[in-house]
Coordinates of C-alpha atoms and ligand atoms in Angstrom, one line a residue:
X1 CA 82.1 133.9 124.7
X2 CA 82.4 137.7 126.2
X3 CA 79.5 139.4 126.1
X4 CA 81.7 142.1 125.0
X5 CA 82.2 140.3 121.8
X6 CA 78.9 139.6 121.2
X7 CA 77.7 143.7 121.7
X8 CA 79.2 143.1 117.8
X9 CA 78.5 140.3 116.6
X10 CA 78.8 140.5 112.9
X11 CA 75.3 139.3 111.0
X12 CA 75.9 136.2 109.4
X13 CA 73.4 135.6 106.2
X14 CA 71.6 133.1 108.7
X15 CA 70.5 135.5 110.9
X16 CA 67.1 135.9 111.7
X17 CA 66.4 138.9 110.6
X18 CA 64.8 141.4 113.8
X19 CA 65.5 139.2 116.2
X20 CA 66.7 140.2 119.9
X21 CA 67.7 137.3 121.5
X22 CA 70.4 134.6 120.1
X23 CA 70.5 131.0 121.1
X24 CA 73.8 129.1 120.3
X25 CA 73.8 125.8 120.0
X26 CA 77.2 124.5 120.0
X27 CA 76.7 120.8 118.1
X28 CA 80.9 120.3 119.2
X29 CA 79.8 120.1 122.5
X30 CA 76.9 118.1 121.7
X31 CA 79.3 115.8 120.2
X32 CA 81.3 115.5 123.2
X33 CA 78.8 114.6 125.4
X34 CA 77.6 112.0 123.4
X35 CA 81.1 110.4 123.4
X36 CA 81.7 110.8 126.7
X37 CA 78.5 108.4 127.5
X38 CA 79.7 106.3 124.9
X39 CA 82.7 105.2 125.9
X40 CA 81.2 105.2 129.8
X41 CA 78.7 102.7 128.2
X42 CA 80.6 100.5 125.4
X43 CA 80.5 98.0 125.0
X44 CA 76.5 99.1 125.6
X45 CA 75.4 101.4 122.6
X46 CA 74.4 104.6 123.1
X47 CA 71.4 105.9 122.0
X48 CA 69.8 109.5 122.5
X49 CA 66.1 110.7 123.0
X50 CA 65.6 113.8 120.7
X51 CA 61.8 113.9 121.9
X52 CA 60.1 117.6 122.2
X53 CA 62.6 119.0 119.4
X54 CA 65.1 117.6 121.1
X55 CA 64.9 118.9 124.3
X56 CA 63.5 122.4 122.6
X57 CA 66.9 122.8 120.6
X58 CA 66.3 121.2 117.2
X59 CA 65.7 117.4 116.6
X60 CA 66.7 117.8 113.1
X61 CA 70.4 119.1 113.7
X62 CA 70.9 117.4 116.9
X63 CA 69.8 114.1 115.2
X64 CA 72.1 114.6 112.3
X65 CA 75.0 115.7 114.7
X66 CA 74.4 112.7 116.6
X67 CA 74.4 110.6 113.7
X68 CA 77.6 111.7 112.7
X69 CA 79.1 110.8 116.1
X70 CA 77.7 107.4 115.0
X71 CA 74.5 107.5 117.3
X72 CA 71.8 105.1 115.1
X73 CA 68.8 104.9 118.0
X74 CA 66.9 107.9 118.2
X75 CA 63.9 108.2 121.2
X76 CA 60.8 110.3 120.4
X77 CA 57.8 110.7 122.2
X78 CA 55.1 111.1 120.2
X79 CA 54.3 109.9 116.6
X80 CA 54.0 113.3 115.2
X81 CA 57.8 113.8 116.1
X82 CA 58.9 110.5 114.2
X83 CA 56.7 111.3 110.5
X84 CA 58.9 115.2 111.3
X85 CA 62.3 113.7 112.0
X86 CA 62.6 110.1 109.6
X87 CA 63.2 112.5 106.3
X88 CA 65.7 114.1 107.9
X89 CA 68.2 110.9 108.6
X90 CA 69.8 108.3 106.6
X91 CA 67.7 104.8 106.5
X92 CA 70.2 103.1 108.9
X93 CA 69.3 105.4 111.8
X94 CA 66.2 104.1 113.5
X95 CA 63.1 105.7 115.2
X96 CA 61.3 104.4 118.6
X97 CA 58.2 106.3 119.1
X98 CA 58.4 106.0 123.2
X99 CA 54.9 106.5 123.8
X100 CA 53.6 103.8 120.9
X101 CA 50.6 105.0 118.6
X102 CA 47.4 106.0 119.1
X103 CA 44.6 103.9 117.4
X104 CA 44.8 104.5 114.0
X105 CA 48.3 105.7 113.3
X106 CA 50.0 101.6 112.8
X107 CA 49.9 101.8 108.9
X108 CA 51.7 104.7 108.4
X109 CA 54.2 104.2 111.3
X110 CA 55.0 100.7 109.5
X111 CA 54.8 102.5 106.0
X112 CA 57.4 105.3 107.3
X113 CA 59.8 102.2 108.9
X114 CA 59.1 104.0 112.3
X115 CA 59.5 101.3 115.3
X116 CA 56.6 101.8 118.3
X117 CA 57.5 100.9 121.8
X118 CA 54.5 99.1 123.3
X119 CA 53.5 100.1 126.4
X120 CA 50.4 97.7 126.6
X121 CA 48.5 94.9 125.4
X122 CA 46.2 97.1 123.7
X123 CA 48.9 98.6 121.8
X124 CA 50.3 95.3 121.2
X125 CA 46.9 94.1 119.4
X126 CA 46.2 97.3 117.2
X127 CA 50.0 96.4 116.4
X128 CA 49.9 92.6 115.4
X129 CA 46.8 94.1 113.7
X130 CA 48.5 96.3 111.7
X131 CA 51.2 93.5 110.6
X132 CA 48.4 90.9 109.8
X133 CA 46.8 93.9 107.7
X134 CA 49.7 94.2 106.0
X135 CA 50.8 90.6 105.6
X136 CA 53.6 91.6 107.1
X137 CA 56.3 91.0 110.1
X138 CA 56.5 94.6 111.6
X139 CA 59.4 95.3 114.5
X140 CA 58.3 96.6 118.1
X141 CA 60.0 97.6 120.9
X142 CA 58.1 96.1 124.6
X143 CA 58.5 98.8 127.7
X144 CA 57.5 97.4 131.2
X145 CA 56.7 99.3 133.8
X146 CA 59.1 98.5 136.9
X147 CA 57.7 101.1 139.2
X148 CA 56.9 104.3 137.5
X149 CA 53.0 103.6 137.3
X150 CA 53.4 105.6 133.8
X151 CA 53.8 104.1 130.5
X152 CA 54.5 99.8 129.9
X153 CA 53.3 97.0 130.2
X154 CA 52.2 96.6 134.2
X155 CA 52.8 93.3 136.1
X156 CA 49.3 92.0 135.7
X157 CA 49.3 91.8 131.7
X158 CA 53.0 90.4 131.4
X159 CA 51.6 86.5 131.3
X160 CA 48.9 87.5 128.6
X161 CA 51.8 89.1 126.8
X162 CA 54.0 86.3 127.3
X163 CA 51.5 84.1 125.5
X164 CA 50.3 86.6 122.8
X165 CA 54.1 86.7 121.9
X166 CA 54.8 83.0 121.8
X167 CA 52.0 83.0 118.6
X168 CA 52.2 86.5 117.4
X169 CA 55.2 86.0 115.0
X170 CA 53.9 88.7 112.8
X171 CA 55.6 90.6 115.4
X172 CA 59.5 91.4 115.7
X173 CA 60.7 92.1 119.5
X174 CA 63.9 94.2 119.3
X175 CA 64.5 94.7 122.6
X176 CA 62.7 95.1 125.6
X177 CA 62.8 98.5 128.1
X178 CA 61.9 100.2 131.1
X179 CA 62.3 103.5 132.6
X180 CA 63.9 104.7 135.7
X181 CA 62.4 107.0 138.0
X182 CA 64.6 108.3 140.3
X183 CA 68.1 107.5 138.3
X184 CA 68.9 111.7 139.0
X185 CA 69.5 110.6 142.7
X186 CA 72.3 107.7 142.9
X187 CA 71.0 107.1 147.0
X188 CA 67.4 106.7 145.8
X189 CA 65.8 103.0 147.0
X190 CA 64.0 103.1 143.6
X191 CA 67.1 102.5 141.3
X192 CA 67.5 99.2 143.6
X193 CA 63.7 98.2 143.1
X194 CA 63.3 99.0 139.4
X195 CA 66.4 97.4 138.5
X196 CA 65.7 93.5 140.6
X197 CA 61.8 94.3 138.7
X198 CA 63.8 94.5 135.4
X199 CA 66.1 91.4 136.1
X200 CA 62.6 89.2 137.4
X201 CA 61.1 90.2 133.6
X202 CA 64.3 89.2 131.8
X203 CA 64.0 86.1 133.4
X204 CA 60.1 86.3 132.3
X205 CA 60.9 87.5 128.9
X206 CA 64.4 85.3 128.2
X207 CA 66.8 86.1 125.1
X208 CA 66.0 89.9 124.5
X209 CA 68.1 92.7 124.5
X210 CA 67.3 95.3 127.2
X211 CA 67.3 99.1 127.3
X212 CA 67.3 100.4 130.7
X213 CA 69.7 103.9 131.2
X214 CA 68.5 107.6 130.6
X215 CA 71.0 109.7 131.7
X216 CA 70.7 109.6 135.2
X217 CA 70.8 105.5 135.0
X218 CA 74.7 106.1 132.9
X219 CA 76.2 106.9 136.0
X220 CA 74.4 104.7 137.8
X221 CA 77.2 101.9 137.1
X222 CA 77.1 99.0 134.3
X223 CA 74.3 97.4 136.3
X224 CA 71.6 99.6 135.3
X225 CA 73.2 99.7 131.4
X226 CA 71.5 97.1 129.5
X227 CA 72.9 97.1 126.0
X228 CA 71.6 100.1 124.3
X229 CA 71.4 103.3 126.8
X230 CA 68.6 106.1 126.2
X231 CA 70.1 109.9 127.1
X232 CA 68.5 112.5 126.5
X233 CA 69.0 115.7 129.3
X234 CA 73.2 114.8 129.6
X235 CA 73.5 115.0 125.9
X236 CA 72.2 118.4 125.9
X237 CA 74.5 120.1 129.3
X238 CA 71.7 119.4 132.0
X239 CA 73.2 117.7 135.0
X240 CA 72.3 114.0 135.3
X241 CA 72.9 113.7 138.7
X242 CA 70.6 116.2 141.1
X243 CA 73.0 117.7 143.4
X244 CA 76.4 116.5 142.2
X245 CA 78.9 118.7 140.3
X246 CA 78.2 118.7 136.7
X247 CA 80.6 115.9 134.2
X248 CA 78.6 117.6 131.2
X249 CA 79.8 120.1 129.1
X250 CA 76.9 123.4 128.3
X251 CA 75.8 122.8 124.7
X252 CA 73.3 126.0 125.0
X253 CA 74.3 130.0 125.2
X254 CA 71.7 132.7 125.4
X255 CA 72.2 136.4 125.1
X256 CA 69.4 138.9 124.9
X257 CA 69.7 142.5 123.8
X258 CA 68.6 145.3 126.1
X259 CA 66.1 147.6 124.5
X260 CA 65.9 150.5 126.5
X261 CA 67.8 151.8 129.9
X262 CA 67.0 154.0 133.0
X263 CA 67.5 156.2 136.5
X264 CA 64.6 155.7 138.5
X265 CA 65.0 158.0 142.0
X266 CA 64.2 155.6 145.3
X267 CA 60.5 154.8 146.0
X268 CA 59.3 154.0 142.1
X269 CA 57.6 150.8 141.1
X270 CA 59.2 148.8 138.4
X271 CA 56.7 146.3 136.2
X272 CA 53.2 144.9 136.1
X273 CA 51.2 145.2 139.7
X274 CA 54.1 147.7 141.1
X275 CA 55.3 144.6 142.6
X276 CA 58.5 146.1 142.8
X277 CA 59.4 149.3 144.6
X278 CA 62.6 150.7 144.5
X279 CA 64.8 151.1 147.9
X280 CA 67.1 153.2 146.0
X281 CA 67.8 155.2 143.6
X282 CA 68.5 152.6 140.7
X283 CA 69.8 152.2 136.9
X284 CA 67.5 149.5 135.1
X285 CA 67.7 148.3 131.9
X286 CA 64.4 146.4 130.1
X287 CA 65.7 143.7 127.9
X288 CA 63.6 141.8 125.2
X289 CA 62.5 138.3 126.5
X290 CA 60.1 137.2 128.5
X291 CA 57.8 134.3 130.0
X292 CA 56.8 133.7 125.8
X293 CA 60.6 133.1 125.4
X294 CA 60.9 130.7 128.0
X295 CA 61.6 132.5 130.7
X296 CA 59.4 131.7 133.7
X297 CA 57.6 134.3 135.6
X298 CA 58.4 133.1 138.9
X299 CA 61.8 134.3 137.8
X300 CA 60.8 137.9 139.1
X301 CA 62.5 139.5 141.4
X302 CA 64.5 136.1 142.2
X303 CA 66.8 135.5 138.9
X304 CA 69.5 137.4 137.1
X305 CA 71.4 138.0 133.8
X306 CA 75.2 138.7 133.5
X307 CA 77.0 141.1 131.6
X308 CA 80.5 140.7 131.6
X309 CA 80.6 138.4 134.4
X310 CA 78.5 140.9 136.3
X311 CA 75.1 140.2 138.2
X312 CA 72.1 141.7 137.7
X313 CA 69.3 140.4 139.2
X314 CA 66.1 140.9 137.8
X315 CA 63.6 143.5 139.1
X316 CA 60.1 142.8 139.6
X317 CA 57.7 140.8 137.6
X318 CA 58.9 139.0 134.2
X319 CA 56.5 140.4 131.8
X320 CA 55.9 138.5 128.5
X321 CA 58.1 139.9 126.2
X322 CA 60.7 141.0 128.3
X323 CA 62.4 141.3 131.8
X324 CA 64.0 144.6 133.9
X325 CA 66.9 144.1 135.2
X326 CA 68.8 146.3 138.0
X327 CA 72.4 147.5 136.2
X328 CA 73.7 149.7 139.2
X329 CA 76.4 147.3 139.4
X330 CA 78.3 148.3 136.1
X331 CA 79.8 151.5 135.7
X332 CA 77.5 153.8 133.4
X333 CA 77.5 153.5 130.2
X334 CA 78.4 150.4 130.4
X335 CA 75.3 148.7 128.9
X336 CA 73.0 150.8 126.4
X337 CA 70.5 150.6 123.9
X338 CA 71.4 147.3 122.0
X339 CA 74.1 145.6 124.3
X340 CA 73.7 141.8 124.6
X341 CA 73.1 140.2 128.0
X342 CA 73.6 136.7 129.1
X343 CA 70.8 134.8 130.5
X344 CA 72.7 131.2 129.8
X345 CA 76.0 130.9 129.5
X346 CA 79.9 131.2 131.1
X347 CA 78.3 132.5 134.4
X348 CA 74.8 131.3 134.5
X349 CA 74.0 127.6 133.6
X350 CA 71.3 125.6 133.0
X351 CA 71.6 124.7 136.1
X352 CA 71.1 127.9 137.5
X353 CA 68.3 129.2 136.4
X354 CA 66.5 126.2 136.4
X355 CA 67.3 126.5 140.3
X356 CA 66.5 129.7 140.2
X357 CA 62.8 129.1 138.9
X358 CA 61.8 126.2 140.9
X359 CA 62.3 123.9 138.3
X360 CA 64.6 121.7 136.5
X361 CA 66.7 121.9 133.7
X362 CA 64.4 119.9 131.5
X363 CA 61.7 122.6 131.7
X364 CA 63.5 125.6 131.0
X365 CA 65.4 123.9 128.0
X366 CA 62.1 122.9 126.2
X367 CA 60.2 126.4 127.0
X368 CA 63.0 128.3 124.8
X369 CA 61.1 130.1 122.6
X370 CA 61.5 130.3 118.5
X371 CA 61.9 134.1 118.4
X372 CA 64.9 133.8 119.2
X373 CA 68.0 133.5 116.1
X374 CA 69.1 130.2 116.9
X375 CA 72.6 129.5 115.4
X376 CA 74.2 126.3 115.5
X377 CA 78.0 125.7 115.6
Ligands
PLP401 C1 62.8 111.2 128.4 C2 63.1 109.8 128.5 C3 64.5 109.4 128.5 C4 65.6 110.4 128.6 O1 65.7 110.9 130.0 P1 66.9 111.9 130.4 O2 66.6 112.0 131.9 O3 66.7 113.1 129.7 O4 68.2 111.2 130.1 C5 64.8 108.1 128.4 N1 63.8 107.1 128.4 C6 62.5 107.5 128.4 C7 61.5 106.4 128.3 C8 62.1 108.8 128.5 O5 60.8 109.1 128.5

């Protein structure tokens, strides 16, 4: 989308009224990706992590968009995330809660039909707990840890789980996981390591299903598939592959208004601490986001927006509500008092200013803030 189109964007009823920065979310897209890693995966299924409000862009109409691409495994993180999400989707779609429960929360998760991964054999026994407390057979999901030293079941409990599952039928395995560390870099010894660790605990753990691929491990090859795959950063535009040319399409867009434009002569400080200190004589514009909108500090005098395809890299220190950005490069009058920048979009991606911060995609996708109108397509 021109930013030349969006200087006028007419107000839809949705709009949020006030607001000065607009975040499209474009659920076509969305779409799309999911089908491409579907039919990379089938005859695997494809699932999709919506954890952190889905990556920081809505679990509730992501989830719903992926339902409707047929996606019925959805990954959270926390249980907090499941009791916000299970109203919103039809009984047949199913929730894994990726970190399991805290002590405490099993008679509600079983109440709400929301499916725990266990990570450990002291999940596993408030669990079986729960099921015996509710005379009941409750479904789990087992995660093993194959190198990660995070979250699963380490090597040193697998026998005592082995034998706490051959008496604990109060307890329904689904399928059993792990998680890959390095899966963004194909060359990485890791993906070798995890994946022979996985194959010794199917061996250990005969006749269940496995769940193995985030997106990294997709395009890893059918090896590292299992038969239900777990995306999460793919589905939402961010490159699964560190360093490779990008097979996703951008699901996000973000344009930000500019609130207020000026000439400063050569020699004046721009921002907090005078960081900055013009070499020139110099047209700025302020515009009206900041580090509380997601948009990291380190970002000072290192990042840029775009205005019609145009750079303009950002001058001095990112303050919290909003950024100054050198517009020298654009005829005058070019940008005023309530023109729309891009800070994600045709000519910036994820990608990009994830680079440009140090960081990866991941991080600057759940650090979007809520002020701005979000508007899904
Ligand atoms: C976050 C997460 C995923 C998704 O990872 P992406 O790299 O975003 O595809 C999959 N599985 C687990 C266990 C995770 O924590």
């Amino acid at each position: 989308m021109d930013s030349d189109i969006l200087v006028s964007r007419p107000r839809a009823a949705t709009t949020m009224q006030g607001a000065t920065g607009y975040l499209t979310i474009d659920l076509a897209a969305l779409g799309r990706n999911y089908r491409k890693l579907a039919s990379m995966l089938a005859p695997a299924r494809t699932g999709a992590v919506v954890k952190a409000d889905a990556y920081g862009l809505g679990a509730e109409r992501v989830a719903g968009a992926l339902y409707d691409q047929s996606c019925r495994h959805f990954f959270v993180a926390q249980f907090v995330e499941a009791v916000r999400l299970r109203p919103a989707l039809a009984r047949d779609a199913q929730i894994f809660v990726l970190n399991g429960l805290q002590p405490g929360n099993e008679i509600a998760c079983a109440e709400m039909g929301v499916v725990p991964v266990l990570n450990s054999l002291d999940q596993w026994r408030q669990w079986s707990a729960a099921a015996r407390m509710l005379k009941r057979c409750l479904p789990a999901v087992l995660q093993f840890d194959t190198g990660m030293s995070r979250l699963g079941f380490p090597r040193e409990e697998r026998a005592e789980l082995a034998a706490a599952l051959g008496d604990g039928a109060n307890v329904e395995i689904l399928f059993i996981m792990s998680h890959l560390a390095s899966a963004d870099d194909a060359e990485s010894e890791q993906n070798g390591e995890q994946r022979a660790e996985m194959s010794r605990i199917a061996d250990e753990f005969p006749g269940f299903d496995i769940s193995f691929a985030n997106s990294g491990g997709v395009f890893l090859g059918d090896a590292y598939h299992g038969v239900l795959a777990r995306p999460g950063i793919a589905l939402y535009g961010g490159a699964p592959s560190a360093g490779e040319e990008n097979p996703m399409e951008p699901v996000v867009s973000l344009d930000v208004a500019v609130v207020q434009t000026r000439i400063v002569p050569s020699g004046t400080k721009v921002g907090y601490g005078g960081a900055h200190v013009t070499q020139r004589e110099m047209r700025l514009a302020t515009i009206a986001a900041g580090y509380a909108d997601g948009l990291p500090r380190c970002l000072g005098d290192r990042g840029a927006v775009y205005f019609k395809g145009i750079r303009l890299p950002i001058v001095g220190r990112v303050s919290m509500d909003s950024i100054t950005v050198d517009i020298s490069a654009l005829p005058e009058g070019a940008l005023t008092f309530g023109s729309l920048v891009e800070v994600l979009g045709r000519h910036q991606t994820l990608e990009d200013v994830a680079r440009d911060a140090d960081t990866i995609s991941y991080e600057i996708l759940t650090g979007l803030g809520d002020r701005y109108d979000r508007q899904y397509r």
